[in-house]
Amino acid sequence: MIKAHVHVTLKAGILDPQGRAIRRSLENQGFTLVNNVRVGKFLEIELQEQDPAQADAQLKAMCDTLLANPIIEEYHYELERPPEPISGQGS
Amino acid sequence: MIKAHVHVTLKAGILDPQGRAIRRSLENQGFTLVNNVRVGKFLEIELQEQDPAQADAQLKAMCDTLLANPIIEEYHYELERPPEPISGQGS
């Protein structure tokens, strides 16, 4: 099994009303040094897949078709390497 | 200015209906190897602060009081180091 961490964030220049609301709330609570807040999604995805190249291709397709809106969002992901299988090697 | 990356995720064991809905949608689109999806928030916060220790304390307070719900969520954050100031040093 391969685990992936996906970040989906608004592209630079796209307005972020949720981030603005959080900044305002923080300010109201006394956190006056907060300059800017941007909010995105963070997804942990477990794939029943052993091959990192396959997993990579699947994740790219998932992000392009469902997880991110390519018009306003961008994404990046990292794959957690599966633990190395125990293997003997003769010489 | 210090930039922070905050991850807010559901604690293990807490049901994640949004993640389940995404898994179902992925499955319907042919991504049948997806085992599990967990959804969290990802926040980029810019602080008008130079001192990493101060920024750290502020962020912890923000997470504890507003950004995360401590009953069902957990958080972690990393601070981006501010660029080193240009300084001359005599010997």
Short mmCIF file of C-alpha atoms in Angstrom, two decimals:
data_model
loop_
_atom_site.label_atom_id
_atom_site.label_comp_id
_atom_site.label_asym_id
_atom_site.label_seq_id
_atom_site.Cartn_x
_atom_site.Cartn_y
_atom_site.Cartn_z
CA MET A 1 0.00 0.00 0.00
CA ILE A 2 1.17 3.49 -0.84
CA LYS A 3 0.11 6.57 1.10
CA ALA A 4 -0.07 9.98 -0.56
CA HIS A 5 -0.30 13.47 0.89
CA VAL A 6 -2.09 15.88 -1.43
CA HIS A 7 -2.22 19.66 -1.04
CA VAL A 8 -4.83 21.57 -3.03
CA THR A 9 -4.50 25.35 -2.81
CA LEU A 10 -5.96 28.36 -4.57
CA LYS A 11 -3.75 29.76 -7.31
CA ALA A 12 -1.96 32.99 -6.49
CA GLY A 13 -4.19 35.93 -7.29
CA ILE A 14 -7.45 34.04 -6.70
CA LEU A 15 -9.47 35.67 -3.92
CA ASP A 16 -9.77 33.58 -0.74
CA PRO A 17 -12.85 34.67 1.24
CA GLN A 18 -12.43 31.83 3.75
CA GLY A 19 -8.86 32.90 4.47
CA ARG A 20 -9.96 36.49 4.82
CA ALA A 21 -12.68 35.51 7.30
CA ILE A 22 -10.16 33.55 9.36
CA ARG A 23 -7.75 36.49 9.36
CA ARG A 24 -10.55 38.76 10.56
CA SER A 25 -11.50 36.32 13.33
CA LEU A 26 -7.88 36.01 14.43
CA GLU A 27 -7.59 39.79 14.50
CA ASN A 28 -10.73 40.06 16.61
CA GLN A 29 -9.20 37.60 19.06
CA GLY A 30 -6.11 39.76 19.47
CA PHE A 31 -3.79 38.17 16.90
CA THR A 32 -3.09 41.49 15.26
CA LEU A 33 0.17 40.49 13.58
CA VAL A 34 -1.47 38.16 11.08
CA ASN A 35 -0.84 39.57 7.64
CA ASN A 36 -2.53 37.06 5.41
CA VAL A 37 -4.24 33.66 5.58
CA ARG A 38 -4.79 31.31 2.65
CA VAL A 39 -6.85 28.15 3.10
CA GLY A 40 -6.45 24.94 1.17
CA LYS A 41 -7.27 21.27 1.40
CA PHE A 42 -5.02 18.52 2.65
CA LEU A 43 -5.86 14.94 1.70
CA GLU A 44 -4.35 11.69 2.89
CA ILE A 45 -5.01 8.96 0.35
CA GLU A 46 -4.20 5.28 0.73
CA LEU A 47 -3.78 3.35 -2.49
CA GLN A 48 -3.76 -0.44 -2.85
CA GLU A 49 -0.82 -0.21 -5.17
CA GLN A 50 2.78 -1.31 -4.84
CA ASP A 51 4.32 0.46 -7.81
CA PRO A 52 5.21 4.11 -7.12
CA ALA A 53 5.06 4.99 -10.84
CA GLN A 54 1.52 3.58 -11.09
CA ALA A 55 0.49 5.37 -7.91
CA ASP A 56 1.93 8.61 -9.24
CA ALA A 57 -0.02 8.32 -12.49
CA GLN A 58 -3.25 7.52 -10.63
CA LEU A 59 -2.82 10.45 -8.27
CA LYS A 60 -2.18 12.87 -11.10
CA ALA A 61 -5.35 11.68 -12.82
CA MET A 62 -7.36 11.97 -9.58
CA CYS A 63 -6.16 15.52 -8.99
CA ASP A 64 -6.80 16.56 -12.58
CA THR A 65 -10.30 15.12 -12.75
CA LEU A 66 -11.75 15.36 -9.26
CA LEU A 67 -9.65 16.63 -6.38
CA ALA A 68 -8.68 20.04 -7.74
CA ASN A 69 -10.43 22.58 -9.90
CA PRO A 70 -7.72 23.36 -12.45
CA ILE A 71 -9.18 26.79 -13.23
CA ILE A 72 -8.65 28.24 -9.77
CA GLU A 73 -6.64 25.64 -7.85
CA GLU A 74 -3.24 24.02 -8.03
CA TYR A 75 -2.04 20.86 -6.34
CA HIS A 76 1.02 18.97 -5.35
CA TYR A 77 1.46 15.61 -3.73
CA GLU A 78 4.11 13.45 -2.17
CA LEU A 79 4.12 9.69 -2.03
CA GLU A 80 5.18 7.95 1.12
CA ARG A 81 7.51 5.16 0.11
CA PRO A 82 6.20 1.74 1.10
CA PRO A 83 8.48 -0.10 3.51
CA GLU A 84 11.23 -2.02 1.73
CA PRO A 85 10.35 -5.69 1.34
CA ILE A 86 12.62 -8.07 3.19
CA SER A 87 14.67 -9.70 0.50
CA GLY A 88 17.70 -11.89 0.38
CA GLN A 89 20.35 -11.40 -2.21
CA GLY A 90 22.89 -14.02 -3.13
CA SER A 91 26.30 -13.16 -4.45
CA MET B 1 7.83 38.29 8.18
CA ILE B 2 7.45 34.64 9.03
CA LYS B 3 5.33 32.24 7.02
CA ALA B 4 3.72 29.20 8.62
CA HIS B 5 2.17 26.09 7.14
CA VAL B 6 -0.55 24.62 9.33
CA HIS B 7 -2.17 21.21 8.89
CA VAL B 8 -5.43 20.54 10.73
CA THR B 9 -6.62 16.95 10.48
CA LEU B 10 -9.25 14.80 12.13
CA LYS B 11 -7.96 12.67 14.96
CA ALA B 12 -7.59 8.97 14.22
CA GLY B 13 -10.85 7.19 14.87
CA ILE B 14 -13.03 10.22 14.13
CA LEU B 15 -15.39 9.53 11.23
CA ASP B 16 -14.64 11.53 8.08
CA PRO B 17 -17.81 11.76 5.93
CA GLN B 18 -16.14 14.15 3.46
CA GLY B 19 -13.28 11.74 2.93
CA ARG B 20 -15.71 8.89 2.49
CA ALA B 21 -17.67 10.86 -0.12
CA ILE B 22 -14.47 11.59 -2.03
CA ARG B 23 -13.46 7.94 -1.93
CA ARG B 24 -16.87 6.97 -3.30
CA SER B 25 -16.61 9.56 -6.09
CA LEU B 26 -13.13 8.37 -7.02
CA GLU B 27 -14.38 4.79 -7.09
CA ASN B 28 -17.25 5.80 -9.37
CA GLN B 29 -14.73 7.39 -11.72
CA GLY B 30 -12.77 4.18 -11.97
CA PHE B 31 -10.14 4.72 -9.29
CA THR B 32 -10.91 1.40 -7.65
CA LEU B 33 -7.61 1.02 -5.81
CA VAL B 34 -8.30 3.85 -3.36
CA ASN B 35 -8.45 2.34 0.09
CA ASN B 36 -9.11 5.34 2.25
CA VAL B 37 -9.29 9.14 2.05
CA ARG B 38 -8.99 11.56 4.95
CA VAL B 39 -9.58 15.26 4.43
CA GLY B 40 -8.02 18.05 6.42
CA LYS B 41 -7.31 21.75 6.18
CA PHE B 42 -4.07 23.36 5.07
CA LEU B 43 -3.45 26.97 6.03
CA GLU B 44 -0.70 29.32 4.95
CA ILE B 45 -0.33 32.11 7.48
CA GLU B 46 1.91 35.16 7.19
CA LEU B 47 2.90 36.78 10.45
CA GLN B 48 4.43 40.23 10.84
CA GLU B 49 6.92 38.85 13.30
CA GLN B 50 10.67 38.43 13.18
CA ASP B 51 11.20 36.23 16.20
CA PRO B 52 10.59 32.52 15.50
CA ALA B 53 9.91 31.82 19.19
CA GLN B 54 7.22 34.50 19.29
CA ALA B 55 5.73 33.27 16.03
CA ASP B 56 5.67 29.74 17.40
CA ALA B 57 3.85 30.83 20.56
CA GLN B 58 1.30 32.84 18.54
CA LEU B 59 0.63 29.96 16.18
CA LYS B 60 0.11 27.51 19.01
CA ALA B 61 -2.41 29.90 20.59
CA MET B 62 -4.19 30.41 17.25
CA CYS B 63 -4.51 26.68 16.68
CA ASP B 64 -5.68 26.01 20.23
CA THR B 65 -8.31 28.75 20.23
CA LEU B 66 -9.56 29.08 16.67
CA LEU B 67 -8.00 27.05 13.88
CA ALA B 68 -8.56 23.54 15.25
CA ASN B 69 -11.30 21.95 17.29
CA PRO B 70 -9.27 20.14 19.98
CA ILE B 71 -12.03 17.61 20.63
CA ILE B 72 -11.94 16.04 17.18
CA GLU B 73 -8.95 17.58 15.41
CA GLU B 74 -5.21 17.71 15.77
CA TYR B 75 -2.76 20.10 14.18
CA HIS B 76 0.85 20.58 13.37
CA TYR B 77 2.69 23.46 11.82
CA GLU B 78 6.06 24.35 10.42
CA LEU B 79 7.58 27.80 10.32
CA GLU B 80 9.41 28.93 7.24
CA ARG B 81 12.62 30.58 8.35
CA PRO B 82 12.80 34.22 7.31
CA PRO B 83 15.66 34.96 4.90
CA GLU B 84 18.91 35.77 6.66
CA PRO B 85 19.51 39.52 6.85
CA ILE B 86 22.48 40.76 4.87
CA SER B 87 25.10 41.62 7.43
CA GLY B 88 28.72 42.52 7.37
CA GLN B 89 31.06 41.10 9.91
CA GLY B 90 34.44 42.58 10.71
CA SER B 91 37.24 40.54 12.07
#
